Structure formats: C-alpha cells, structure tokens
Amino acid sequence: MQPGTINLQTWVRMKTGFLTLETHPDHNDLVRVCMQEKIPDLSRQEDAREIRYVARFKDIEAAQMHVQNMMHSSLVNLQYRIYRKSLAEMIACVEADELEHARVWMDPCISEVECNRIESLVKHHRNRHKLIDLIWQAVGIAGLIILLGAGLSL
C-alpha cells in the first residue's frame, strides 16, 4: 500500500451481529430492540421478556441507527431502546431496511394476518424510501441545471 492511502477494511470496522425484537406480556404495545454479537438462545429466556424476531446484519451498529431513524417518533426509552409500536410495525421497519441483512427467526406464534400486515408495511416502507430517493435525485439534477446555467451566463 502506498503512503497516504487509506485501507477501508482497517479504517471502517463493521461489526456483524444480531438485532432482536423483544416484547413483554405486561406491555403489549412496547417493543425492545437489542443488539447481540451472537445469535440468542431462543430456548433459554430470562424473565418474562420474549424474543419475537431475530435478524443478522453485517453492520449491526448501522442497523440500530436505521431503526432509530425510522422509529424515532415512537421512542419511549433511549437507554433500553424501547419503542411504542406494534410488533408488526417494528418487524416491517427492520425487514425494509436497505442494509445487507437476513431474517434468522420469527416467532411462529405470529398470525398469518400479522404476517400479511408485515409484508404490506415492508412494501410501504420501501416505496417511501424510493420516493425520497427520487426527490433527492430531482433536487440534485435541479441544482446541476442551475449551476450549469450560471456557468454558461458568465
């Protein structure tokens, strides 16, 4: 490597990990988002919390930030990463994320109706992302046209 060049693999350290969504039977309207380095043991769960969904991300910290950005208005407790959203809405948020990830496990007790709702919400989130991208591309093109127009008039 030449002096002055940056090796992105050593500069940017992405941590692979697992994002889990947990619920508690006493708080049906709250979902907790957790990050873990290793896949959680679904057969052994302490207290009454229930892991309901697990996804593996190549960059777990970025995944957590993406969830926070999408669900910031529903945040109840930042320290424990608890959101006031339905489980279906939280799963759809994670599934729609554009970071490289894969669903590892989803609670089989989630009804077919809820699974259909999750699919619908994922499509909604992805279409919203596409619209926002399209708007920013239009802003960029408009800016370029203005710059070119200003440059031609000199």
PDB file of C-alpha atoms in Angstrom, residues 2-153:
ATOM      1  CA  GLN A   2       1.278   3.438  -0.891  1.00  0.00           C
ATOM      2  CA  PRO A   3       1.885   6.057   1.813  1.00  0.00           C
ATOM      3  CA  GLY A   4      -1.115   8.322   2.271  1.00  0.00           C
ATOM      4  CA  THR A   5      -3.698   5.768   1.125  1.00  0.00           C
ATOM      5  CA  ILE A   6      -6.403   4.532   3.433  1.00  0.00           C
ATOM      6  CA  ASN A   7      -7.238   0.867   3.810  1.00  0.00           C
ATOM      7  CA  LEU A   8     -11.004   0.976   4.287  1.00  0.00           C
ATOM      8  CA  GLN A   9     -11.092  -2.527   5.765  1.00  0.00           C
ATOM      9  CA  THR A  10      -8.979  -1.417   8.713  1.00  0.00           C
ATOM     10  CA  TRP A  11     -10.409   2.102   8.921  1.00  0.00           C
ATOM     11  CA  VAL A  12     -14.063   1.082   8.915  1.00  0.00           C
ATOM     12  CA  ARG A  13     -14.747  -1.831  11.231  1.00  0.00           C
ATOM     13  CA  MET A  14     -18.240  -3.127  10.647  1.00  0.00           C
ATOM     14  CA  LYS A  15     -19.440  -5.451  13.358  1.00  0.00           C
ATOM     15  CA  THR A  16     -21.642  -8.312  12.272  1.00  0.00           C
ATOM     16  CA  GLY A  17     -24.368  -9.018  14.776  1.00  0.00           C
ATOM     17  CA  PHE A  18     -27.948  -9.872  15.508  1.00  0.00           C
ATOM     18  CA  LEU A  19     -30.796  -7.457  16.002  1.00  0.00           C
ATOM     19  CA  THR A  20     -33.604  -8.841  18.140  1.00  0.00           C
ATOM     20  CA  LEU A  21     -37.084  -7.559  18.837  1.00  0.00           C
ATOM     21  CA  GLU A  22     -38.468  -8.391  22.258  1.00  0.00           C
ATOM     22  CA  THR A  23     -41.874  -7.982  23.830  1.00  0.00           C
ATOM     23  CA  HIS A  24     -43.164  -8.393  27.359  1.00  0.00           C
ATOM     24  CA  PRO A  25     -46.603  -9.839  28.174  1.00  0.00           C
ATOM     25  CA  ASP A  26     -47.331  -6.974  30.587  1.00  0.00           C
ATOM     26  CA  HIS A  27     -46.618  -4.316  27.914  1.00  0.00           C
ATOM     27  CA  ASN A  28     -48.203  -5.411  24.628  1.00  0.00           C
ATOM     28  CA  ASP A  29     -47.718  -2.050  22.941  1.00  0.00           C
ATOM     29  CA  LEU A  30     -43.952  -1.830  23.575  1.00  0.00           C
ATOM     30  CA  VAL A  31     -41.094  -3.433  21.633  1.00  0.00           C
ATOM     31  CA  ARG A  32     -37.474  -3.504  22.714  1.00  0.00           C
ATOM     32  CA  VAL A  33     -34.673  -3.506  20.129  1.00  0.00           C
ATOM     33  CA  CYS A  34     -31.469  -5.283  21.184  1.00  0.00           C
ATOM     34  CA  MET A  35     -28.075  -5.840  19.568  1.00  0.00           C
ATOM     35  CA  GLN A  36     -26.155  -9.038  20.177  1.00  0.00           C
ATOM     36  CA  GLU A  37     -22.855 -10.344  18.825  1.00  0.00           C
ATOM     37  CA  LYS A  38     -24.018 -13.964  18.897  1.00  0.00           C
ATOM     38  CA  ILE A  39     -27.325 -15.487  17.965  1.00  0.00           C
ATOM     39  CA  PRO A  40     -29.534 -15.571  21.046  1.00  0.00           C
ATOM     40  CA  ASP A  41     -30.525 -18.874  22.613  1.00  0.00           C
ATOM     41  CA  LEU A  42     -34.258 -18.907  21.959  1.00  0.00           C
ATOM     42  CA  SER A  43     -34.835 -21.906  24.213  1.00  0.00           C
ATOM     43  CA  ARG A  44     -33.473 -20.102  27.274  1.00  0.00           C
ATOM     44  CA  GLN A  45     -35.061 -16.751  28.019  1.00  0.00           C
ATOM     45  CA  GLU A  46     -34.764 -14.989  31.350  1.00  0.00           C
ATOM     46  CA  ASP A  47     -37.731 -13.248  32.989  1.00  0.00           C
ATOM     47  CA  ALA A  48     -40.940 -12.725  31.041  1.00  0.00           C
ATOM     48  CA  ARG A  49     -39.370 -10.985  28.019  1.00  0.00           C
ATOM     49  CA  GLU A  50     -39.922 -12.849  24.785  1.00  0.00           C
ATOM     50  CA  ILE A  51     -37.690 -12.666  21.734  1.00  0.00           C
ATOM     51  CA  ARG A  52     -40.083 -12.414  18.806  1.00  0.00           C
ATOM     52  CA  TYR A  53     -37.774 -11.705  15.870  1.00  0.00           C
ATOM     53  CA  VAL A  54     -34.064 -12.079  15.030  1.00  0.00           C
ATOM     54  CA  ALA A  55     -32.188 -10.663  12.016  1.00  0.00           C
ATOM     55  CA  ARG A  56     -28.476 -10.859  11.186  1.00  0.00           C
ATOM     56  CA  PHE A  57     -26.801  -7.686   9.923  1.00  0.00           C
ATOM     57  CA  LYS A  58     -23.314  -7.222   8.504  1.00  0.00           C
ATOM     58  CA  ASP A  59     -23.197  -3.830  10.237  1.00  0.00           C
ATOM     59  CA  ILE A  60     -25.242  -4.121  13.416  1.00  0.00           C
ATOM     60  CA  GLU A  61     -24.493  -0.592  14.640  1.00  0.00           C
ATOM     61  CA  ALA A  62     -25.723   0.948  11.384  1.00  0.00           C
ATOM     62  CA  ALA A  63     -28.810  -1.262  11.595  1.00  0.00           C
ATOM     63  CA  GLN A  64     -29.589   0.093  15.048  1.00  0.00           C
ATOM     64  CA  MET A  65     -29.218   3.660  13.757  1.00  0.00           C
ATOM     65  CA  HIS A  66     -31.526   2.937  10.823  1.00  0.00           C
ATOM     66  CA  VAL A  67     -34.215   1.581  13.152  1.00  0.00           C
ATOM     67  CA  GLN A  68     -33.800   4.648  15.365  1.00  0.00           C
ATOM     68  CA  ASN A  69     -34.151   6.967  12.346  1.00  0.00           C
ATOM     69  CA  MET A  70     -37.318   5.259  11.136  1.00  0.00           C
ATOM     70  CA  MET A  71     -38.975   4.937  14.541  1.00  0.00           C
ATOM     71  CA  HIS A  72     -37.648   7.996  16.404  1.00  0.00           C
ATOM     72  CA  SER A  73     -41.120   9.431  16.976  1.00  0.00           C
ATOM     73  CA  SER A  74     -42.140   6.232  18.813  1.00  0.00           C
ATOM     74  CA  LEU A  75     -39.146   6.074  21.135  1.00  0.00           C
ATOM     75  CA  VAL A  76     -40.150   5.629  24.774  1.00  0.00           C
ATOM     76  CA  ASN A  77     -36.795   4.881  26.419  1.00  0.00           C
ATOM     77  CA  LEU A  78     -33.481   5.559  24.677  1.00  0.00           C
ATOM     78  CA  GLN A  79     -31.311   3.737  27.211  1.00  0.00           C
ATOM     79  CA  TYR A  80     -33.220   0.468  26.804  1.00  0.00           C
ATOM     80  CA  ARG A  81     -34.247   1.128  23.175  1.00  0.00           C
ATOM     81  CA  ILE A  82     -37.960   0.657  23.781  1.00  0.00           C
ATOM     82  CA  TYR A  83     -40.496   1.816  21.193  1.00  0.00           C
ATOM     83  CA  ARG A  84     -44.267   2.236  21.360  1.00  0.00           C
ATOM     84  CA  LYS A  85     -45.112   0.406  18.142  1.00  0.00           C
ATOM     85  CA  SER A  86     -46.744  -2.864  17.266  1.00  0.00           C
ATOM     86  CA  LEU A  87     -44.500  -5.854  16.731  1.00  0.00           C
ATOM     87  CA  ALA A  88     -45.620  -5.988  13.077  1.00  0.00           C
ATOM     88  CA  GLU A  89     -44.567  -2.366  12.526  1.00  0.00           C
ATOM     89  CA  MET A  90     -41.168  -2.954  14.107  1.00  0.00           C
ATOM     90  CA  ILE A  91     -40.531  -6.133  12.096  1.00  0.00           C
ATOM     91  CA  ALA A  92     -41.512  -4.311   8.898  1.00  0.00           C
ATOM     92  CA  CYS A  93     -39.105  -1.496   9.767  1.00  0.00           C
ATOM     93  CA  VAL A  94     -36.238  -3.984  10.091  1.00  0.00           C
ATOM     94  CA  GLU A  95     -37.239  -6.030   7.029  1.00  0.00           C
ATOM     95  CA  ALA A  96     -37.498  -2.923   4.829  1.00  0.00           C
ATOM     96  CA  ASP A  97     -34.032  -1.709   5.760  1.00  0.00           C
ATOM     97  CA  GLU A  98     -31.672  -1.450   2.790  1.00  0.00           C
ATOM     98  CA  LEU A  99     -28.607  -2.637   4.708  1.00  0.00           C
ATOM     99  CA  GLU A 100     -27.475  -6.166   3.937  1.00  0.00           C
ATOM    100  CA  HIS A 101     -29.319  -8.438   6.353  1.00  0.00           C
ATOM    101  CA  ALA A 102     -31.240 -11.681   6.645  1.00  0.00           C
ATOM    102  CA  ARG A 103     -34.108 -12.826   8.793  1.00  0.00           C
ATOM    103  CA  VAL A 104     -32.860 -15.571  11.084  1.00  0.00           C
ATOM    104  CA  TRP A 105     -36.025 -16.312  13.021  1.00  0.00           C
ATOM    105  CA  MET A 106     -39.537 -15.006  13.531  1.00  0.00           C
ATOM    106  CA  ASP A 107     -41.878 -16.184  16.260  1.00  0.00           C
ATOM    107  CA  PRO A 108     -44.143 -18.879  14.767  1.00  0.00           C
ATOM    108  CA  CYS A 109     -46.965 -17.614  17.011  1.00  0.00           C
ATOM    109  CA  ILE A 110     -47.288 -14.505  14.820  1.00  0.00           C
ATOM    110  CA  SER A 111     -50.584 -14.951  12.988  1.00  0.00           C
ATOM    111  CA  GLU A 112     -50.991 -15.120   9.229  1.00  0.00           C
ATOM    112  CA  VAL A 113     -52.922 -11.847   9.358  1.00  0.00           C
ATOM    113  CA  GLU A 114     -49.968 -10.173  11.085  1.00  0.00           C
ATOM    114  CA  CYS A 115     -47.535 -11.716   8.562  1.00  0.00           C
ATOM    115  CA  ASN A 116     -49.613 -10.245   5.731  1.00  0.00           C
ATOM    116  CA  ARG A 117     -49.612  -6.885   7.524  1.00  0.00           C
ATOM    117  CA  ILE A 118     -45.821  -7.070   7.854  1.00  0.00           C
ATOM    118  CA  GLU A 119     -45.471  -7.705   4.086  1.00  0.00           C
ATOM    119  CA  SER A 120     -47.752  -4.761   3.350  1.00  0.00           C
ATOM    120  CA  LEU A 121     -45.818  -2.464   5.679  1.00  0.00           C
ATOM    121  CA  VAL A 122     -42.481  -3.561   4.169  1.00  0.00           C
ATOM    122  CA  LYS A 123     -43.764  -2.614   0.700  1.00  0.00           C
ATOM    123  CA  HIS A 124     -44.972   0.721   2.076  1.00  0.00           C
ATOM    124  CA  HIS A 125     -41.585   1.497   3.683  1.00  0.00           C
ATOM    125  CA  ARG A 126     -39.655   0.512   0.541  1.00  0.00           C
ATOM    126  CA  ASN A 127     -41.901   2.623  -1.694  1.00  0.00           C
ATOM    127  CA  ARG A 128     -41.438   5.556   0.685  1.00  0.00           C
ATOM    128  CA  HIS A 129     -37.632   5.116   0.521  1.00  0.00           C
ATOM    129  CA  LYS A 130     -37.801   5.078  -3.301  1.00  0.00           C
ATOM    130  CA  LEU A 131     -39.887   8.258  -3.340  1.00  0.00           C
ATOM    131  CA  ILE A 132     -37.474  10.054  -1.010  1.00  0.00           C
ATOM    132  CA  ASP A 133     -34.519   8.929  -3.172  1.00  0.00           C
ATOM    133  CA  LEU A 134     -36.311  10.169  -6.286  1.00  0.00           C
ATOM    134  CA  ILE A 135     -36.965  13.557  -4.676  1.00  0.00           C
ATOM    135  CA  TRP A 136     -33.291  13.943  -3.715  1.00  0.00           C
ATOM    136  CA  GLN A 137     -32.206  12.957  -7.226  1.00  0.00           C
ATOM    137  CA  ALA A 138     -34.539  15.629  -8.632  1.00  0.00           C
ATOM    138  CA  VAL A 139     -33.054  18.190  -6.230  1.00  0.00           C
ATOM    139  CA  GLY A 140     -29.550  17.213  -7.390  1.00  0.00           C
ATOM    140  CA  ILE A 141     -30.485  17.490 -11.059  1.00  0.00           C
ATOM    141  CA  ALA A 142     -32.139  20.885 -10.462  1.00  0.00           C
ATOM    142  CA  GLY A 143     -29.004  22.081  -8.663  1.00  0.00           C
ATOM    143  CA  LEU A 144     -26.817  20.883 -11.523  1.00  0.00           C
ATOM    144  CA  ILE A 145     -29.001  22.671 -14.065  1.00  0.00           C
ATOM    145  CA  ILE A 146     -28.803  25.891 -12.034  1.00  0.00           C
ATOM    146  CA  LEU A 147     -25.000  25.615 -11.776  1.00  0.00           C
ATOM    147  CA  LEU A 148     -24.636  24.892 -15.486  1.00  0.00           C
ATOM    148  CA  GLY A 149     -26.959  27.774 -16.318  1.00  0.00           C
ATOM    149  CA  ALA A 150     -24.983  30.128 -14.087  1.00  0.00           C
ATOM    150  CA  GLY A 151     -21.721  28.909 -15.652  1.00  0.00           C
ATOM    151  CA  LEU A 152     -22.978  29.471 -19.190  1.00  0.00           C
ATOM    152  CA  SER A 153     -24.102  33.019 -18.449  1.00  0.00           C
TER     153      SER A 153
END
